[in-house]
PDB file of C-alpha atoms and ligand atoms in Angstrom:
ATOM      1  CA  UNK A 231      19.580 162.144  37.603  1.00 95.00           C
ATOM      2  CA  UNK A 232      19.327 158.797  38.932  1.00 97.00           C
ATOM      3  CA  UNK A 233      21.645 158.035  42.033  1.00 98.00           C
ATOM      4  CA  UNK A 234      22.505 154.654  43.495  1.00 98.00           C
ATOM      5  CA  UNK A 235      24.369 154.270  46.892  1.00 98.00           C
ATOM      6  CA  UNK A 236      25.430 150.718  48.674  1.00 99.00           C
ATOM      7  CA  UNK A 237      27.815 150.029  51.313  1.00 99.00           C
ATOM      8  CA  UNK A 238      28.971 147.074  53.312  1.00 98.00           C
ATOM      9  CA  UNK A 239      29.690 147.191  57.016  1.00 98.00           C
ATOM     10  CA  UNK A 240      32.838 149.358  57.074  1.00 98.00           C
ATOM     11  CA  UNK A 241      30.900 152.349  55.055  1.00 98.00           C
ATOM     12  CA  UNK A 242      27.609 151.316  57.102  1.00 98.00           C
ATOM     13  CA  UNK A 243      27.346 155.041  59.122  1.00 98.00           C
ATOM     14  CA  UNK A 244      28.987 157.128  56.124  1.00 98.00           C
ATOM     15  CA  UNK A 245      26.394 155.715  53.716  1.00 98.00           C
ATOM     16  CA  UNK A 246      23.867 156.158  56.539  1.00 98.00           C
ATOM     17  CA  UNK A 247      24.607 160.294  56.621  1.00 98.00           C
ATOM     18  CA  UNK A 248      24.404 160.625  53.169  1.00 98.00           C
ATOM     19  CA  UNK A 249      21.269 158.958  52.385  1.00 98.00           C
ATOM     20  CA  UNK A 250      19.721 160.946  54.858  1.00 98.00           C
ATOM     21  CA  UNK A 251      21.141 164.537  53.502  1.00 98.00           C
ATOM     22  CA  UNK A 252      21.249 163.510  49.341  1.00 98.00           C
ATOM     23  CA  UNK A 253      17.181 162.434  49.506  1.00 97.00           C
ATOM     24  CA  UNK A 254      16.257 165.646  50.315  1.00 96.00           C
ATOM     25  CA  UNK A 255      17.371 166.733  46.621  1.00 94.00           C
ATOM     26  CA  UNK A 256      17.719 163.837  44.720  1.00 94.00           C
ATOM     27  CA  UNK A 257      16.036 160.241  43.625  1.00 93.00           C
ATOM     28  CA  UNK A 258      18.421 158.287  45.383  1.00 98.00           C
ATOM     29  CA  UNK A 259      18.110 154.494  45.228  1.00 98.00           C
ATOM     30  CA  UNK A 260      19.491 152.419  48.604  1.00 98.00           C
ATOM     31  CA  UNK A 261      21.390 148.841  47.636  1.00 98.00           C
ATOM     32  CA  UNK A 262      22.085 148.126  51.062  1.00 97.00           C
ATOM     33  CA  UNK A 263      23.271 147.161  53.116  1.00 98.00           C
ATOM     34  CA  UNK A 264      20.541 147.424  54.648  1.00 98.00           C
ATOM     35  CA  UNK A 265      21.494 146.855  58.876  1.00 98.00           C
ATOM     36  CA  UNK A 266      24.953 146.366  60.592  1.00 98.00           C
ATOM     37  CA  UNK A 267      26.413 143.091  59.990  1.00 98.00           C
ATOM     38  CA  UNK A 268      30.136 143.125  60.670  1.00 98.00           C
ATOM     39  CA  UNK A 269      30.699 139.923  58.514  1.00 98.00           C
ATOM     40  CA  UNK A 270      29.190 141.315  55.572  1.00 98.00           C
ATOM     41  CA  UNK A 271      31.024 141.935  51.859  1.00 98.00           C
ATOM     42  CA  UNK A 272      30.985 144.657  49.957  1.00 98.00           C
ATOM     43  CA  UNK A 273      30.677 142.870  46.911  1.00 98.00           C
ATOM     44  CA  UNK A 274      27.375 142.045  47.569  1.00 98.00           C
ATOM     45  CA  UNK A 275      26.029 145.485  47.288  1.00 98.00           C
ATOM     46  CA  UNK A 276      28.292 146.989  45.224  1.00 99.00           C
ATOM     47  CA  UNK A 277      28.104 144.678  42.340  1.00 98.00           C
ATOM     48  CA  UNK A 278      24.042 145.127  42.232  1.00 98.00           C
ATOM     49  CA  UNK A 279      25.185 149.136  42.242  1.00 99.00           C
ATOM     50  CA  UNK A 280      27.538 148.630  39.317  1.00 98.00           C
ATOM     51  CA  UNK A 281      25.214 146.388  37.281  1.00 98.00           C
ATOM     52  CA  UNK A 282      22.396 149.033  37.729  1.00 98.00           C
ATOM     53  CA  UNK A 283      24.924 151.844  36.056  1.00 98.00           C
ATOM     54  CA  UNK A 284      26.238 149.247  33.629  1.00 98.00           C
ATOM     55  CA  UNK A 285      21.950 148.843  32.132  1.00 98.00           C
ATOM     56  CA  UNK A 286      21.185 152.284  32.919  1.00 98.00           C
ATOM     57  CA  UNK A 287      18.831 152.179  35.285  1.00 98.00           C
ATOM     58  CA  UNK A 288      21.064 154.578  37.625  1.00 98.00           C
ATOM     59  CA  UNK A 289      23.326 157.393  36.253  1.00 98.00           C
ATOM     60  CA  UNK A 290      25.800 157.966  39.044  1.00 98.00           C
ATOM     61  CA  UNK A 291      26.657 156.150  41.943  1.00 99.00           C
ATOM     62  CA  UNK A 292      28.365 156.090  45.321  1.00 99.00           C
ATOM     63  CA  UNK A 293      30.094 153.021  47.189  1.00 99.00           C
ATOM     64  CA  UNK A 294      30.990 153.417  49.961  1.00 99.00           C
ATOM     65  CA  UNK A 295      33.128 150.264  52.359  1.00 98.00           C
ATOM     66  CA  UNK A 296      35.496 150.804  54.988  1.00 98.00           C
ATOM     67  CA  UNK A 297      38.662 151.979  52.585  1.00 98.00           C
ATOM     68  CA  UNK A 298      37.125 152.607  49.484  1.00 98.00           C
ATOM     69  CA  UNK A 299      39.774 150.482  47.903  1.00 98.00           C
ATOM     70  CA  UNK A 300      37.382 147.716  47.994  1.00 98.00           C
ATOM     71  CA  UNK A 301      34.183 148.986  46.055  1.00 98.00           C
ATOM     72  CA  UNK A 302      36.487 150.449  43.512  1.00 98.00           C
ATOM     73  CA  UNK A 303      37.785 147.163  42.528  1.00 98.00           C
ATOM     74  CA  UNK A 304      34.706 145.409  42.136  1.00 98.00           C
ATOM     75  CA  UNK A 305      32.906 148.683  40.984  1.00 98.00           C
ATOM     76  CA  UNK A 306      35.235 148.582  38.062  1.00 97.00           C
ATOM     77  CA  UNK A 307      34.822 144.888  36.835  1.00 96.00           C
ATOM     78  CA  UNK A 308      31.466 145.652  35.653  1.00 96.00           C
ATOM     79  CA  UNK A 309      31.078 146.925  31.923  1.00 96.00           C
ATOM     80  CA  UNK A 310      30.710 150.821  31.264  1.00 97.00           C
ATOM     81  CA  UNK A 311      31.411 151.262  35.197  1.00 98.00           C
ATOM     82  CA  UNK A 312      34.041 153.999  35.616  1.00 98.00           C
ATOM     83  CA  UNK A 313      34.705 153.731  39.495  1.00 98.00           C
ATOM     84  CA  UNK A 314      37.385 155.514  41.835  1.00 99.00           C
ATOM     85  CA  UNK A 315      38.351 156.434  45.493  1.00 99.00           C
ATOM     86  CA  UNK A 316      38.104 159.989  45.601  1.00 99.00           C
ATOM     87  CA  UNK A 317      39.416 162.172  48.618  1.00 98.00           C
ATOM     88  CA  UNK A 318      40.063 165.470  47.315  1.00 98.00           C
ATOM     89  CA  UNK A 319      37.589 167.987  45.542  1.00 98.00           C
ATOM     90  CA  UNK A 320      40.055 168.452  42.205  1.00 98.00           C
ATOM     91  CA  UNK A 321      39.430 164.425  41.487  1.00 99.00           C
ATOM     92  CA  UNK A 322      35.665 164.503  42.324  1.00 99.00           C
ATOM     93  CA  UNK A 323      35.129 166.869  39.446  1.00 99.00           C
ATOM     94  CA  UNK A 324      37.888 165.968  37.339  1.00 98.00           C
ATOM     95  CA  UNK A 325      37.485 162.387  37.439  1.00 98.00           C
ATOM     96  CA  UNK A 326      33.869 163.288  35.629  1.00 99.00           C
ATOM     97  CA  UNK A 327      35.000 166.404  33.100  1.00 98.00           C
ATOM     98  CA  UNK A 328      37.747 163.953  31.531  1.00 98.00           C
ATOM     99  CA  UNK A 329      37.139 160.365  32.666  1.00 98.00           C
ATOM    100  CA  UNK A 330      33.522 160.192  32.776  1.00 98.00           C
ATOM    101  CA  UNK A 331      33.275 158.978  36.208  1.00 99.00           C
ATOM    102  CA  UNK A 332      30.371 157.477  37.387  1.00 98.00           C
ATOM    103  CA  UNK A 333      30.614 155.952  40.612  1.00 99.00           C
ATOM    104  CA  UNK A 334      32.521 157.845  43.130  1.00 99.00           C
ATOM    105  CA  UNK A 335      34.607 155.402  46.102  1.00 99.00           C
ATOM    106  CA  UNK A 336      34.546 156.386  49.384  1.00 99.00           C
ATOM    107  CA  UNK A 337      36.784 155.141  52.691  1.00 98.00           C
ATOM    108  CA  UNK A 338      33.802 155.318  55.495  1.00 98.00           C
ATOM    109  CA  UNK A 339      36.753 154.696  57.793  1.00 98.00           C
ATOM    110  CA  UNK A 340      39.040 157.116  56.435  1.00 98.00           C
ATOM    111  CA  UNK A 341      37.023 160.598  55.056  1.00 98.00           C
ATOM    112  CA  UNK A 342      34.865 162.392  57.332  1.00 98.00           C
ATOM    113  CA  UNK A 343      31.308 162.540  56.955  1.00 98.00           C
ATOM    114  CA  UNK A 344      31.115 166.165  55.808  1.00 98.00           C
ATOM    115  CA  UNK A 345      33.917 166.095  53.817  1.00 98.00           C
ATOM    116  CA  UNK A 346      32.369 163.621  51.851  1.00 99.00           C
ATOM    117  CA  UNK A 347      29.153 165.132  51.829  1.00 98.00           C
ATOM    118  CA  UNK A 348      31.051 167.970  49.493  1.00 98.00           C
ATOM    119  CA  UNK A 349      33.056 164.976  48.092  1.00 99.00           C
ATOM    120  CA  UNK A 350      29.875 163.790  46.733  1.00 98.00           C
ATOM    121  CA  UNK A 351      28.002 166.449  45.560  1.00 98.00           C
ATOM    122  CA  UNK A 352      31.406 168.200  43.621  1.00 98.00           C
ATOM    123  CA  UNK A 353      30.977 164.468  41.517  1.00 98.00           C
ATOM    124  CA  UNK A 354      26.985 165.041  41.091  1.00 98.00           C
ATOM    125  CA  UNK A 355      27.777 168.637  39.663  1.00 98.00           C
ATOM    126  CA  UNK A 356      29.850 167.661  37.423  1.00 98.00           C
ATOM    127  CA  UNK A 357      29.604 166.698  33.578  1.00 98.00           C
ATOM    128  CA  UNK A 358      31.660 165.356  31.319  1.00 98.00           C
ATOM    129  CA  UNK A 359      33.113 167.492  29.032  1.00 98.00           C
ATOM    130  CA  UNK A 360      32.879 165.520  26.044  1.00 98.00           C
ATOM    131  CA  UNK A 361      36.171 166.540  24.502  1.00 98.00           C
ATOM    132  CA  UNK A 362      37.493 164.305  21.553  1.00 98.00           C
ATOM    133  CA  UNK A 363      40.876 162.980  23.321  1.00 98.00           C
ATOM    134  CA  UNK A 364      38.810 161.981  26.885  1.00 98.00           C
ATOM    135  CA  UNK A 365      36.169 160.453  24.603  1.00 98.00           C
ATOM    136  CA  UNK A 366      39.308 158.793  22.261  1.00 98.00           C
ATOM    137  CA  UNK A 367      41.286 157.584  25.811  1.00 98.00           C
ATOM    138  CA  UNK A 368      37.676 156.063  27.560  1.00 98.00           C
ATOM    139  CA  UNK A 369      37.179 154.159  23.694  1.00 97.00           C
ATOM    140  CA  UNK A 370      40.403 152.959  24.366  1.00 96.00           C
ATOM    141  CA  UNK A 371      39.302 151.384  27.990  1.00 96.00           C
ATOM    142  CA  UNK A 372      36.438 150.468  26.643  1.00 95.00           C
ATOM    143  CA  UNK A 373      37.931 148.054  23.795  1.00 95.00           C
ATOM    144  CA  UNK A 374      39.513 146.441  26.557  1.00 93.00           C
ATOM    145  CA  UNK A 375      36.261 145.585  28.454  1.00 90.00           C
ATOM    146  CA  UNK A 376      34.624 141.857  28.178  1.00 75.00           C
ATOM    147  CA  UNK A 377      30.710 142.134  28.236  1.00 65.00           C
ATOM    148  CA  UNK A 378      28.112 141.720  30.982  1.00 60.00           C
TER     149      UNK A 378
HETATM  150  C1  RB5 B 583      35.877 145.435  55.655  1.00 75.80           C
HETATM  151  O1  RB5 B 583      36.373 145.217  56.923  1.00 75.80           O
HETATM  152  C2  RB5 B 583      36.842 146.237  54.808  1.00 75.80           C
HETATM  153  O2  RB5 B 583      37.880 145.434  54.387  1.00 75.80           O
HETATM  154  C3  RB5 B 583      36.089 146.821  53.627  1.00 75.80           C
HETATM  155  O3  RB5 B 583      35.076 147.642  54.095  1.00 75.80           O
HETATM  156  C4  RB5 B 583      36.886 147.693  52.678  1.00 75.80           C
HETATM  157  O4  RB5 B 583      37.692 148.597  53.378  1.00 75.80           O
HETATM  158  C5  RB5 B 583      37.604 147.043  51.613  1.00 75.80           C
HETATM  159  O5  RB5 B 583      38.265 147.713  50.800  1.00 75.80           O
END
């Protein structure tokens, strides 16, 4: 599995921990940003994230800014990019078994760094189940979409 991360300045140290820990076991590809810089946006990394998932170059990925709020939004503007703030273990799994999830949101300034360590790697483990009514709800989403 391919895995993408980016951050901008408020999700700088969270993205930091998790590089570190989640390259020990996985290809993991960084999309910055790539120092400190308290002016940055997170648009600017997240949307080269999103548009990596959206050609399928990266399966899953994890965007991380100060709320979370932030990279969700612009996560989720990008075609066949299913992005959310997750905080608790039941929506980290969940969120891929029936939504088919596939960039996980995190608040750098709001979850701790181990408890998003397990945040993350609950969403890695988990698959989409496939059933007909998540598949018939996501078709749904998708007719809504415009294109790249
Ligand atoms: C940046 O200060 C902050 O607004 C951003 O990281 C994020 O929280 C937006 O949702």
């Amino acid at each position: 599995m391919k895995i993408g991360i980016a951050c901008d300045h408020g999700g700088f140290e969270l993205k930091k921990f998790l590089l570190e820990i989640l390259s020990k076991n996985f290809e993991i590809k960084d999309f910055g940003a790539f120092d400190y810089n308290s002016k940055d946006d997170y648009p600017d990394f997240v949307f080269p994230l999103a548009k990596a998932i959206s050609l399928k170059n990266i399966d899953r990925g994890i965007a991380v800014c100060g709320s979370g709020v932030g990279a969700a939004i612009a996560a989720n503007k990008i075609p066949d990019v299913r992005a959310a703030l997750i905080t608790d273990h039941f929506s980290a799994h969940q969120g891929v078994e029936d939504d088919d999830l596939n960039v996980i949101c995190l608040g750098g300034r709001v979850t701790g760094h181990y408890a998003a360590l397990e945040l993350v790697e609950t969403f890695l483990n988990a698959k989409f189940s496939g059933a007909d009514r998540h598949k018939r709800r996501l078709q749904k989403i998708k007719d809504e979409e415009c294109e790249l």
